[in-house]
CSV table of C-alpha atoms and ligand atoms in Angstrom, one decimal:
chain,number,residue,atom,x,y,z
A,206,MET,CA,-0.1,0.2,0.4
A,207,TRP,CA,2.8,2.5,0.5
A,208,GLY,CA,5.7,0.8,-1.5
A,209,GLY,CA,6.6,3.9,-3.0
A,210,ARG,CA,8.9,4.9,-0.5
A,211,PHE,CA,9.9,0.9,0.5
A,212,GLU,CA,12.7,-1.5,-1.0
A,213,SER,CA,12.1,-4.5,1.7
A,214,ALA,CA,9.5,-6.3,3.2
A,215,PRO,CA,8.9,-6.3,6.6
A,216,ALA,CA,10.8,-8.6,8.4
A,217,ALA,CA,8.3,-11.1,9.7
A,218,ILE,CA,8.6,-10.8,13.4
A,219,MET,CA,7.4,-7.5,12.3
A,220,GLU,CA,4.1,-8.7,10.7
A,221,GLU,CA,3.7,-10.4,13.3
A,222,ILE,CA,3.4,-7.6,16.1
A,223,ASN,CA,2.4,-5.4,14.1
A,224,ALA,CA,-0.6,-7.3,11.6
A,225,SER,CA,-4.0,-6.5,13.3
A,226,ILE,CA,-6.3,-9.2,11.0
A,227,ASP,CA,-6.1,-11.6,13.2
A,228,PHE,CA,-9.2,-9.8,15.6
A,229,ASP,CA,-9.7,-6.9,13.3
A,230,LYS,CA,-11.3,-9.2,10.9
A,231,THR,CA,-14.6,-8.5,13.4
A,232,LEU,CA,-14.9,-5.5,12.2
A,233,TRP,CA,-15.8,-6.7,8.1
A,234,ARG,CA,-19.3,-5.3,8.4
A,235,GLN,CA,-18.6,-2.5,9.7
A,236,ASP,CA,-15.4,-1.4,7.4
A,237,ILE,CA,-17.9,-2.5,4.3
A,238,ARG,CA,-21.2,0.0,6.0
A,239,GLY,CA,-18.1,2.7,6.0
A,240,SER,CA,-17.1,3.0,3.1
A,241,ARG,CA,-20.0,2.3,1.2
A,242,ALA,CA,-21.3,5.8,3.1
A,243,HIS,CA,-18.1,7.4,2.5
A,244,LEU,CA,-18.2,6.1,-2.1
A,245,ALA,CA,-21.5,8.0,-1.7
A,246,MET,CA,-20.9,10.5,-0.6
A,247,LEU,CA,-17.8,11.2,-2.8
A,248,ALA,CA,-19.6,10.6,-5.6
A,249,ALA,CA,-22.8,12.6,-4.6
A,250,ARG,CA,-19.3,15.9,-4.1
A,251,GLY,CA,-18.4,14.3,-8.0
A,252,ILE,CA,-15.3,13.5,-6.3
A,253,VAL,CA,-15.1,10.1,-8.2
A,254,THR,CA,-17.0,9.9,-10.8
A,255,GLU,CA,-20.6,7.5,-11.1
A,256,ALA,CA,-19.0,5.2,-13.2
A,257,ASP,CA,-16.4,4.7,-11.6
A,258,ALA,CA,-19.0,5.1,-8.0
A,259,GLY,CA,-20.8,2.6,-9.6
A,260,ALA,CA,-18.4,0.0,-9.9
A,261,ILE,CA,-16.5,0.4,-6.7
A,262,MET,CA,-20.1,-0.2,-5.2
A,263,ALA,CA,-20.7,-2.9,-7.2
A,264,GLY,CA,-17.4,-4.3,-6.0
A,265,LEU,CA,-17.2,-3.5,-2.4
A,266,GLY,CA,-20.6,-5.9,-2.8
A,267,LYS,CA,-19.4,-8.4,-3.6
A,268,VAL,CA,-16.4,-8.8,-1.4
A,269,GLU,CA,-19.2,-8.7,1.7
A,270,ALA,CA,-20.7,-11.9,-0.6
A,271,GLU,CA,-17.1,-13.3,0.1
A,272,ILE,CA,-16.6,-12.1,2.2
A,273,GLU,CA,-20.3,-13.5,4.1
A,274,ARG,CA,-20.0,-17.2,2.4
A,275,GLY,CA,-16.3,-17.6,4.2
A,276,ASP,CA,-15.0,-17.0,0.5
A,277,PHE,CA,-12.3,-14.6,1.5
A,278,THR,CA,-8.7,-15.1,2.4
A,279,PHE,CA,-8.0,-12.8,4.6
A,280,THR,CA,-4.2,-12.3,4.7
A,281,ARG,CA,-1.6,-11.4,6.7
A,282,ALA,CA,1.0,-9.3,4.5
A,283,LEU,CA,-2.8,-6.7,4.2
A,284,GLU,CA,-2.5,-6.2,7.8
A,285,ASP,CA,-6.3,-5.2,8.8
A,286,ILE,CA,-9.2,-5.6,7.8
A,287,HIS,CA,-9.1,-2.1,5.9
A,288,MET,CA,-6.6,-3.1,4.0
A,289,ASN,CA,-7.5,-7.3,3.5
A,290,VAL,CA,-11.1,-5.4,2.3
A,291,GLU,CA,-9.0,-2.9,-0.7
A,292,SER,CA,-6.6,-4.7,-2.0
A,293,ARG,CA,-9.0,-8.0,-2.7
A,294,LEU,CA,-11.7,-4.6,-3.9
A,295,ALA,CA,-8.7,-3.9,-6.3
A,296,GLU,CA,-8.4,-7.9,-7.8
A,297,ILE,CA,-12.4,-7.2,-8.3
A,298,VAL,CA,-12.6,-3.4,-9.8
A,299,GLY,CA,-9.7,-2.9,-11.7
A,300,PRO,CA,-7.3,0.7,-10.7
A,301,ALA,CA,-9.7,2.9,-9.9
A,302,ALA,CA,-11.1,0.7,-7.1
A,303,GLY,CA,-8.0,3.0,-5.4
A,304,ARG,CA,-9.7,6.1,-5.9
A,305,LEU,CA,-12.4,5.3,-2.2
A,306,HIS,CA,-9.5,6.3,-0.8
A,307,THR,CA,-10.0,10.3,-1.2
A,308,ALA,CA,-10.0,11.9,1.5
A,309,ARG,CA,-10.2,9.1,4.1
A,310,SER,CA,-7.1,7.4,5.3
A,311,ARG,CA,-7.9,4.2,7.7
A,312,ASN,CA,-7.5,6.7,11.3
A,313,ASP,CA,-10.8,7.6,9.7
A,314,GLN,CA,-11.3,4.0,9.4
A,315,VAL,CA,-10.9,2.5,12.2
A,316,ALA,CA,-11.9,5.1,14.5
A,317,THR,CA,-15.2,5.1,12.6
A,318,ASP,CA,-15.6,0.7,12.0
A,319,MET,CA,-15.3,0.2,15.9
A,320,ARG,CA,-17.9,3.4,16.9
A,321,LEU,CA,-20.6,1.3,15.1
A,322,TRP,CA,-19.2,-2.1,15.6
A,323,VAL,CA,-19.2,-1.2,19.5
A,324,ARG,CA,-22.8,1.1,19.0
A,325,ASP,CA,-24.0,-2.2,17.7
A,326,THR,CA,-22.9,-4.1,20.9
A,327,VAL,CA,-24.4,-2.1,22.8
A,328,ASP,CA,-27.6,-1.6,21.7
A,329,ASP,CA,-27.8,-5.7,21.9
A,330,LEU,CA,-26.6,-5.4,26.0
A,331,SER,CA,-29.1,-2.9,26.9
A,332,ALA,CA,-31.8,-5.6,24.2
A,333,GLN,CA,-30.7,-8.8,26.5
A,334,ILE,CA,-30.0,-7.0,29.7
A,335,LEU,CA,-33.6,-6.1,29.5
A,336,ASP,CA,-34.7,-9.5,29.2
A,337,LEU,CA,-33.1,-10.5,32.3
A,338,GLN,CA,-34.8,-6.9,34.5
A,339,THR,CA,-38.0,-8.9,33.1
A,340,ALA,CA,-37.2,-12.0,34.3
A,341,LEU,CA,-35.9,-10.9,36.9
A,342,ALA,CA,-39.0,-9.2,37.8
A,343,GLU,CA,-41.3,-11.8,36.5
A,344,LYS,CA,-39.4,-14.0,39.5
A,345,ALA,CA,-40.2,-11.4,41.7
A,346,LEU,CA,-43.7,-11.3,41.7
A,347,ALA,CA,-44.5,-15.3,42.3
A,348,PHE,CA,-42.6,-15.2,44.8
A,349,ALA,CA,-42.7,-11.6,46.8
A,350,GLY,CA,-44.8,-13.7,49.4
A,351,THR,CA,-41.6,-15.9,49.9
A,352,VAL,CA,-39.9,-14.9,52.8
A,353,MET,CA,-35.6,-15.4,53.2
A,354,PRO,CA,-33.1,-14.3,55.6
A,355,GLY,CA,-31.8,-10.9,55.0
A,356,PHE,CA,-28.4,-10.9,55.3
A,357,THR,CA,-25.3,-7.8,55.9
A,358,HIS,CA,-21.9,-8.8,57.1
A,359,LEU,CA,-23.1,-12.5,54.7
A,360,GLN,CA,-25.1,-12.3,58.7
A,361,SER,CA,-29.1,-13.0,59.5
A,362,ALA,CA,-30.1,-9.1,59.7
A,363,GLN,CA,-34.1,-8.9,58.8
A,364,PRO,CA,-36.7,-11.2,57.5
A,365,VAL,CA,-36.9,-9.8,53.6
A,366,THR,CA,-39.1,-11.5,50.3
A,367,PHE,CA,-36.9,-13.7,47.7
A,368,GLY,CA,-39.3,-11.3,45.1
A,369,HIS,CA,-37.9,-8.5,46.7
A,370,HIS,CA,-34.6,-9.6,46.9
A,371,LEU,CA,-34.5,-10.2,43.4
A,372,LEU,CA,-36.1,-6.5,42.0
A,373,ALA,CA,-32.5,-5.6,44.2
A,374,TYR,CA,-31.3,-5.9,40.9
A,375,VAL,CA,-33.7,-5.4,38.4
A,376,GLU,CA,-32.8,-1.8,39.9
A,377,MET,CA,-28.7,-2.7,39.5
A,378,LEU,CA,-29.5,-4.0,35.8
A,379,GLY,CA,-31.8,-0.7,34.8
A,380,ARG,CA,-28.8,1.9,35.5
A,381,ASP,CA,-26.2,-0.5,34.0
A,382,ARG,CA,-28.9,0.6,31.0
A,383,GLY,CA,-28.9,3.8,31.9
A,384,ARG,CA,-24.8,3.9,31.5
A,385,PHE,CA,-24.6,2.3,28.5
A,386,ALA,CA,-27.4,4.8,27.0
A,387,ASP,CA,-25.5,7.0,28.3
A,388,ALA,CA,-22.8,6.3,26.7
A,389,ARG,CA,-24.1,5.5,23.6
A,390,LYS,CA,-25.9,9.5,23.2
A,391,ARG,CA,-22.3,10.6,24.1
A,392,MET,CA,-20.4,7.9,21.2
A,393,ASN,CA,-22.3,8.7,18.1
A,394,GLU,CA,-20.5,11.3,16.4
A,395,CYS,CA,-19.4,9.9,13.3
A,396,PRO,CA,-15.6,10.4,13.1
A,397,LEU,CA,-15.5,9.8,9.3
A,398,GLY,CA,-13.8,12.4,6.7
A,399,ALA,CA,-11.1,13.4,10.0
A,400,ALA,CA,-8.6,12.0,7.4
A,401,ALA,CA,-5.3,11.5,9.1
A,402,LEU,CA,-5.4,14.1,11.8
A,403,ALA,CA,-6.2,17.5,9.7
A,404,GLY,CA,-9.1,17.5,7.5
A,405,THR,CA,-9.1,17.4,3.7
A,406,SER,CA,-9.0,19.6,1.1
A,407,PHE,CA,-11.5,18.5,-0.6
A,408,PRO,CA,-15.3,19.5,-0.5
A,409,ILE,CA,-16.5,16.4,1.2
A,410,ASP,CA,-19.8,16.2,3.4
A,411,ARG,CA,-18.6,14.7,6.7
A,412,PHE,CA,-22.7,15.8,7.6
A,413,ALA,CA,-23.5,13.4,5.0
A,414,THR,CA,-21.8,10.9,6.0
A,415,ALA,CA,-23.0,10.9,9.4
A,416,ALA,CA,-25.9,10.2,9.0
A,417,ALA,CA,-25.8,7.8,6.2
A,418,LEU,CA,-24.3,5.9,9.2
A,419,GLY,CA,-26.6,7.2,11.9
A,420,PHE,CA,-24.8,9.0,14.0
A,421,ASP,CA,-26.1,12.7,15.3
A,422,ARG,CA,-23.1,14.8,13.6
A,423,PRO,CA,-19.9,14.2,12.4
A,424,THR,CA,-17.1,14.9,15.3
A,425,ALA,CA,-15.7,18.5,16.0
A,426,ASN,CA,-12.4,18.2,15.0
A,427,SER,CA,-10.4,15.7,12.9
A,428,LEU,CA,-7.5,15.5,15.7
A,429,ASP,CA,-10.0,14.8,18.4
A,430,SER,CA,-11.0,11.9,16.0
A,431,VAL,CA,-8.8,9.9,15.4
A,432,SER,CA,-7.8,9.9,18.9
A,433,ASP,CA,-10.3,9.2,21.0
A,434,ARG,CA,-11.3,6.4,22.6
A,435,ASP,CA,-13.7,7.4,25.2
A,436,PHE,CA,-16.8,5.8,23.7
A,437,ALA,CA,-15.2,1.7,24.1
A,438,LEU,CA,-13.5,3.3,27.7
A,439,GLU,CA,-17.5,4.2,28.3
A,440,SER,CA,-18.7,1.5,26.7
A,441,LEU,CA,-16.5,-0.8,29.1
A,442,ALA,CA,-17.3,1.1,32.5
A,443,ALA,CA,-20.8,0.4,32.4
A,444,ALA,CA,-19.7,-3.5,31.4
A,445,ALA,CA,-17.6,-3.3,33.6
A,446,ILE,CA,-19.7,-2.2,36.4
A,447,CYS,CA,-22.6,-4.0,34.9
A,448,ALA,CA,-20.8,-7.5,35.3
A,449,MET,CA,-20.0,-6.6,38.9
A,450,HIS,CA,-23.8,-6.6,39.5
A,451,LEU,CA,-24.0,-9.8,37.2
A,452,SER,CA,-21.0,-11.2,39.7
A,453,ARG,CA,-22.4,-10.4,43.2
A,454,PHE,CA,-25.6,-12.9,41.9
A,455,ALA,CA,-23.2,-15.3,40.6
A,456,GLU,CA,-21.8,-15.6,43.7
A,457,GLU,CA,-25.5,-15.9,45.9
A,458,ILE,CA,-26.4,-18.8,43.8
A,459,VAL,CA,-23.4,-20.1,44.0
A,460,ILE,CA,-23.9,-19.8,47.7
A,461,TRP,CA,-28.0,-20.3,47.3
A,462,THR,CA,-27.3,-23.3,45.6
A,463,THR,CA,-24.9,-25.0,48.5
A,464,PRO,CA,-26.3,-28.0,50.6
A,465,GLN,CA,-25.9,-26.3,53.4
A,466,PHE,CA,-28.0,-23.5,52.1
A,467,ALA,CA,-30.3,-25.7,50.2
A,468,PHE,CA,-32.1,-21.6,49.3
A,469,VAL,CA,-32.3,-22.3,45.2
A,470,LYS,CA,-33.0,-25.6,43.0
A,471,LEU,CA,-31.3,-25.4,39.6
A,472,SER,CA,-32.3,-27.5,36.8
A,473,ASP,CA,-29.3,-29.9,35.8
A,474,ALA,CA,-29.4,-27.4,32.9
A,475,PHE,CA,-27.8,-24.9,33.9
A,476,THR,CA,-25.7,-27.3,36.2
A,477,THR,CA,-23.0,-29.8,36.0
A,478,GLY,CA,-21.8,-33.1,37.4
A,479,SER,CA,-19.0,-34.5,38.8
A,480,SER,CA,-16.5,-37.2,37.6
A,481,ILE,CA,-15.2,-38.3,40.5
A,482,MET,CA,-17.8,-37.4,42.5
A,483,PRO,CA,-22.3,-38.0,41.7
A,484,GLN,CA,-23.0,-36.5,44.7
A,485,LYS,CA,-22.3,-32.8,43.7
A,486,ARG,CA,-24.2,-30.7,41.5
A,487,ASN,CA,-22.3,-27.5,40.5
A,488,PRO,CA,-23.5,-25.0,39.8
A,489,ASP,CA,-20.6,-23.3,36.7
A,490,ALA,CA,-22.6,-21.0,35.2
A,491,ALA,CA,-21.9,-19.3,38.0
A,492,GLU,CA,-19.7,-19.0,39.2
A,493,LEU,CA,-17.9,-19.0,35.7
A,494,VAL,CA,-20.5,-15.2,35.1
A,495,ARG,CA,-18.9,-14.4,39.0
A,496,ALA,CA,-15.5,-14.5,37.2
A,497,LYS,CA,-15.8,-13.6,34.0
A,498,ALA,CA,-16.8,-9.7,35.7
A,499,GLY,CA,-12.7,-10.4,35.7
A,500,ARG,CA,-11.7,-10.6,32.3
A,501,ILE,CA,-13.4,-7.2,31.6
A,502,ILE,CA,-12.5,-5.9,34.1
A,503,GLY,CA,-9.3,-6.2,33.0
A,504,ALA,CA,-9.7,-4.6,29.7
A,505,LEU,CA,-11.0,-1.6,31.0
A,506,THR,CA,-8.1,-0.9,32.3
A,507,GLY,CA,-6.2,-2.4,30.4
A,508,LEU,CA,-7.2,-0.4,27.5
A,509,LEU,CA,-7.7,3.0,29.9
A,510,VAL,CA,-3.3,2.2,30.5
A,511,VAL,CA,-3.1,2.0,26.5
A,512,MET,CA,-4.7,5.5,26.0
A,513,LYS,CA,-2.7,6.6,28.9
A,514,GLY,CA,-0.3,9.7,28.1
A,515,LEU,CA,-0.8,9.0,24.2
A,516,PRO,CA,-0.1,11.9,23.1
A,517,LEU,CA,-3.1,13.4,20.3
A,518,ALA,CA,-4.2,12.2,17.3
A,519,TYR,CA,-3.5,8.9,15.8
A,520,ALA,CA,-0.7,6.1,17.5
A,521,LYS,CA,-0.5,2.2,16.5
A,522,ASP,CA,-0.8,1.6,20.1
A,523,MET,CA,-3.9,2.4,19.5
A,524,GLN,CA,-4.5,-1.2,17.6
A,525,GLU,CA,-4.4,-2.3,21.4
A,526,ASP,CA,-7.8,-1.1,21.9
A,527,LYS,CA,-10.1,-4.2,19.7
A,528,GLU,CA,-9.4,-7.9,21.6
A,529,GLY,CA,-9.7,-6.5,24.7
A,530,THR,CA,-13.2,-4.9,23.8
A,531,PHE,CA,-14.8,-7.3,21.3
A,532,ASP,CA,-14.0,-10.2,24.1
A,533,ALA,CA,-15.1,-8.0,27.3
A,534,LEU,CA,-18.2,-7.2,25.2
A,535,ARG,CA,-18.5,-10.4,24.3
A,536,SER,CA,-18.7,-11.5,27.7
A,537,LEU,CA,-21.1,-9.6,29.4
A,538,SER,CA,-23.8,-10.9,26.1
A,539,LEU,CA,-22.3,-14.0,27.7
A,540,CYS,CA,-22.4,-13.7,30.8
A,541,ILE,CA,-26.3,-11.6,30.5
A,542,ALA,CA,-27.3,-14.8,28.7
A,543,ALA,CA,-26.5,-17.7,31.5
A,544,THR,CA,-27.9,-15.1,34.2
A,545,ALA,CA,-31.2,-14.9,32.7
A,546,GLY,CA,-31.2,-18.8,31.8
A,547,MET,CA,-30.5,-19.4,35.4
A,548,VAL,CA,-33.4,-16.9,36.9
A,549,ARG,CA,-36.1,-18.2,34.9
A,550,ASP,CA,-34.2,-22.4,35.8
A,551,MET,CA,-34.2,-21.4,39.1
A,552,ARG,CA,-37.1,-23.1,42.4
A,553,PRO,CA,-36.9,-21.3,45.2
A,554,ASP,CA,-37.3,-23.7,48.4
A,555,ALA,CA,-39.6,-21.8,50.3
A,556,LYS,CA,-40.1,-23.6,53.5
A,557,VAL,CA,-36.7,-23.8,53.6
A,558,MET,CA,-35.9,-19.9,53.0
A,559,LYS,CA,-38.6,-19.6,55.5
A,560,LYS,CA,-37.0,-21.4,58.8
A,561,ALA,CA,-33.5,-20.0,58.0
A,562,ALA,CA,-35.3,-16.5,57.9
A,563,GLY,CA,-36.9,-17.1,62.4
A,564,ALA,CA,-33.3,-18.5,62.3
A,565,GLY,CA,-30.5,-16.2,64.6
A,566,TYR,CA,-32.6,-14.1,66.9
A,567,ALA,CA,-33.9,-12.0,62.5
A,568,THR,CA,-37.1,-11.0,64.3
A,569,ALA,CA,-35.2,-8.7,67.4
A,570,THR,CA,-35.4,-5.8,65.0
A,571,ASP,CA,-39.3,-6.2,65.5
A,572,LEU,CA,-39.4,-6.9,69.7
A,573,ALA,CA,-37.6,-3.4,69.2
A,574,ASP,CA,-39.4,-1.2,67.9
A,575,TRP,CA,-42.5,-3.5,69.3
A,576,LEU,CA,-41.3,-1.6,72.7
A,577,VAL,CA,-40.7,1.4,70.8
A,578,ARG,CA,-44.6,1.5,69.9
A,579,THR,CA,-46.1,0.2,73.3
A,580,LEU,CA,-44.2,1.0,76.2
A,581,LYS,CA,-43.2,4.1,74.1
A,582,MET,CA,-39.0,3.9,74.7
A,583,PRO,CA,-36.8,5.2,73.4
A,584,PHE,CA,-35.0,2.8,70.1
A,585,ARG,CA,-31.6,3.2,72.6
A,586,GLU,CA,-33.2,1.7,75.3
A,587,ALA,CA,-35.4,-0.7,73.6
A,588,HIS,CA,-32.1,-2.0,71.4
A,589,HIS,CA,-30.9,-2.9,74.8
A,590,VAL,CA,-33.2,-4.8,76.1
A,591,THR,CA,-34.0,-6.9,72.8
A,592,GLY,CA,-30.6,-7.8,73.1
A,593,ARG,CA,-31.3,-9.2,77.6
A,594,ILE,CA,-33.8,-10.5,75.4
A,595,VAL,CA,-31.7,-12.8,73.0
A,596,GLY,CA,-29.6,-13.5,75.2
A,597,LEU,CA,-31.7,-14.7,77.3
A,598,ALA,CA,-33.3,-16.8,74.1
A,599,SER,CA,-29.5,-18.2,72.6
A,600,ASP,CA,-28.0,-19.3,76.9
A,601,ARG,CA,-31.5,-21.5,76.5
A,602,ASN,CA,-31.0,-21.6,72.9
A,603,VAL,CA,-34.8,-21.8,71.6
A,604,GLY,CA,-36.2,-18.5,68.9
A,605,LEU,CA,-37.5,-15.7,70.2
A,606,GLU,CA,-41.3,-17.2,69.6
A,607,ARG,CA,-40.4,-19.2,71.9
A,608,LEU,CA,-39.7,-17.8,75.3
A,609,THR,CA,-42.1,-17.5,78.1
A,610,LEU,CA,-44.2,-14.0,78.5
A,611,ALA,CA,-42.8,-14.9,81.9
A,612,GLU,CA,-38.9,-14.9,80.9
A,613,MET,CA,-39.9,-12.3,78.8
A,614,GLN,CA,-41.7,-10.1,81.6
A,615,GLY,CA,-38.0,-10.7,84.0
A,616,VAL,CA,-36.1,-8.6,81.4
A,617,GLU,CA,-39.7,-6.1,81.1
A,618,PRO,CA,-42.6,-5.9,82.9
A,619,ARG,CA,-44.3,-3.9,81.3
A,620,ILE,CA,-43.9,-6.7,77.7
A,621,THR,CA,-47.7,-7.9,77.6
A,622,ASP,CA,-48.5,-11.1,75.8
A,623,GLU,CA,-49.4,-9.0,71.8
A,624,ILE,CA,-45.7,-8.8,71.3
A,625,PHE,CA,-45.5,-12.8,70.9
A,626,ALA,CA,-47.3,-11.1,67.4
A,627,VAL,CA,-44.4,-9.8,66.1
A,628,LEU,CA,-42.2,-12.2,66.4
A,629,GLY,CA,-42.4,-13.9,63.8
A,630,VAL,CA,-40.9,-14.0,60.1
A,631,ASP,CA,-44.3,-13.0,58.1
A,632,LYS,CA,-45.5,-10.7,60.4
A,633,SER,CA,-42.2,-8.6,60.1
A,634,VAL,CA,-42.3,-8.5,56.5
A,635,ARG,CA,-45.3,-7.6,55.8
A,636,SER,CA,-45.2,-4.3,57.8
A,637,ARG,CA,-41.9,-3.0,56.1
A,638,THR,CA,-44.8,-0.9,54.3
A,639,SER,CA,-42.2,1.8,53.3
A,640,TYR,CA,-41.8,2.6,50.1
A,641,GLY,CA,-39.4,0.9,49.5
A,642,GLY,CA,-39.5,-1.6,51.8
A,643,THR,CA,-39.2,-6.0,51.5
A,644,ALA,CA,-43.9,-5.8,51.5
A,645,PRO,CA,-45.0,-8.6,49.9
A,646,ALA,CA,-48.1,-5.7,49.1
A,647,ASN,CA,-44.8,-3.9,48.2
A,648,VAL,CA,-43.0,-5.8,46.6
A,649,ARG,CA,-46.0,-6.8,44.2
A,650,ALA,CA,-46.6,-3.5,43.0
A,651,GLN,CA,-43.1,-2.8,42.7
A,652,ALA,CA,-43.3,-6.3,40.1
A,653,ARG,CA,-46.1,-5.3,38.6
A,654,ARG,CA,-44.6,-1.2,38.4
A,655,ALA,CA,-41.0,-3.0,36.4
A,656,LEU,CA,-42.9,-5.0,34.0
A,657,ALA,CA,-45.0,-2.6,32.7
A,658,ALA,CA,-41.8,-0.3,32.7
A,659,LEU,CA,-39.7,-3.0,30.5
A,660,LYS,CA,-42.5,-4.3,28.8
A,661,LYS,CA,-42.5,-0.2,27.3
A,662,ALA,CA,-38.8,-0.1,26.5
A,663,ALA,CA,-38.6,-3.2,24.6
A,664,ALA,CA,-41.1,-1.7,22.8
A,665,LYS,CA,-39.9,1.3,21.7
A,666,THR,CA,-37.1,-1.1,21.0
A,667,ALA,CA,-38.1,-2.7,18.7
A,668,SER,CA,-39.4,-0.2,16.5
A,669,ALA,CA,-36.5,2.0,16.8
B,152,LIG,N1,-4.9,-1.1,12.3
B,152,LIG,C1,-4.6,0.0,12.7
B,152,LIG,C2,-5.6,-0.2,13.7
B,152,LIG,O1,-6.2,-0.9,14.3
B,152,LIG,C3,-5.4,1.2,12.0
B,152,LIG,C4,-5.3,2.2,11.6
B,152,LIG,C5,-3.9,2.5,11.0
B,152,LIG,N2,-3.4,3.8,10.9
B,152,LIG,C6,-2.0,3.3,10.5
B,152,LIG,N3,-2.0,5.3,11.1
B,152,LIG,N4,-1.5,2.9,10.5
B,152,LIG,O2,-5.2,1.2,14.1
C-alpha cells in the first residue's frame, strides 16, 4: 500500500506484531458499511465519477458476499481489515478501486468502524439486559411473599422476601442500561472524514456520511476524531459495572445452591456433575459469570493504560483497543444470557428459606420496634432490652417466639403477650411497608410497575 517509499518487505516478526487482521476481521461489516457511505458521498460531491462509484459499489458488494460465504482469504501481509478489503476490491474492480480511499485514512476509518461495532453491540447488550430484568421481575412477582433471611455481613439480619431480593437486581440492571444509553449518546458522532488527523482539502460532506451511518452528527475536531477512544472506554466502564453486578448475583446463586443453604435449586440445564463425586451438582454457570467480571474489568483497565499518556493524534498503540473490547463485550453478553437462563430456571425452596429466615433472631428488630411503639421506649433503650432477651433465648438455645411471657417480663415487666404477634417472620415482612420496603404488597406493586416499564422500553427498542 505504501510501496513507493519502501524497498524491502517487513521482517516476519514485524508482520506478527503489526498485523491486526486476526482480530479486526470482526469489523468487516462495519468496514464495508463505512466505505459505502464514504463512496456515496464522494460521488454526490463529484469527487469520484458516477461510473467509478458504480463499479466500486458493485465491487464492495462482491467482497461482502465473499466474506459472508467464508470465501475470502484474509492475509496478514495486508495488516488489517481495511487493507484486506481494499486489496480484494482492487482485484475485482481494477485501479479505479484506489479512488475509494480519497479524503479518508485508515485512522478515521478504524475509528468509525469501531464506533459502529461498539454501538451495535451496546444496542444488543441493552436489549439483553432488558430481557434479564424482565426475567427477574417475573420471578419477583411470583415470589413476592416468599420469606427468606436478609443479610448484612452475610449474617442473618432481618427477614425479607425473595421477590424483594430479586428486585434489587432489577434496579442495578436498570442503572446499567442507563449507563449504556448514556455512553451511546456521546459515542454517536461520526469521525469519518477527519482523514489522517487534519481533515482534507477535498470538498467532502461529513454531515452526509454521518447521517448515512446513523450518527447524530460528525465529530467536531479532526485530531480528537482519530485519537479518541472514550466511546470504547465508557462502554467498557458500563460493562465492568454491569459485570460486577452479575458477579454479585452469581455469588449468591453459588451460596444459595450449596446443600448447606439449599435455598434454591437449579435444573440440570444449568448445573454440571463431577466425574468422581456422584453426589455433586455444581453451579458452573454461576461460577463463570462470577469470574468473567475479571476479564471485563481487565479490559477496561487495559485500555485506560494503553490510552494514558498518548500524545495526539493517532498512534499504533490504539490498535490495542480491539481484542479487549471485543472480548469484554462478548463476555458480558454471554454472562447476561447465562444469568437470564438461570433466573428463569431456578426454583426457590420456600420452606427452607422461611425456616432460615426465623433463625439467628432475625425478628429482634421487630421486638425492639414493638417496645418503642407500645411502651414508648426510646429506641436505644429498646435495643438494650431486646439484646438481653436475645441473650436469654440464646442461653436457652430457642427462638425468640419460644420464650415464655414470664421469661420476657423478667427482663422488662411491661411486656404483654401482644409481643408474640410481631415475632413471626411473615408478620415481620408484612410490617415493612415503608416506600421501597420488603412488605409483600410493596414487592408485588414494584414488580408490576417494573414489568410495565420494561414492556414499554422493549416496545420502544423494537420500533427504533
Ligand atoms: N489497524 C489499525 C488500527 O487498528 C488501523 C489504523 C492504521 N493506521 C495507521 N496509521 N497505521 O489502529
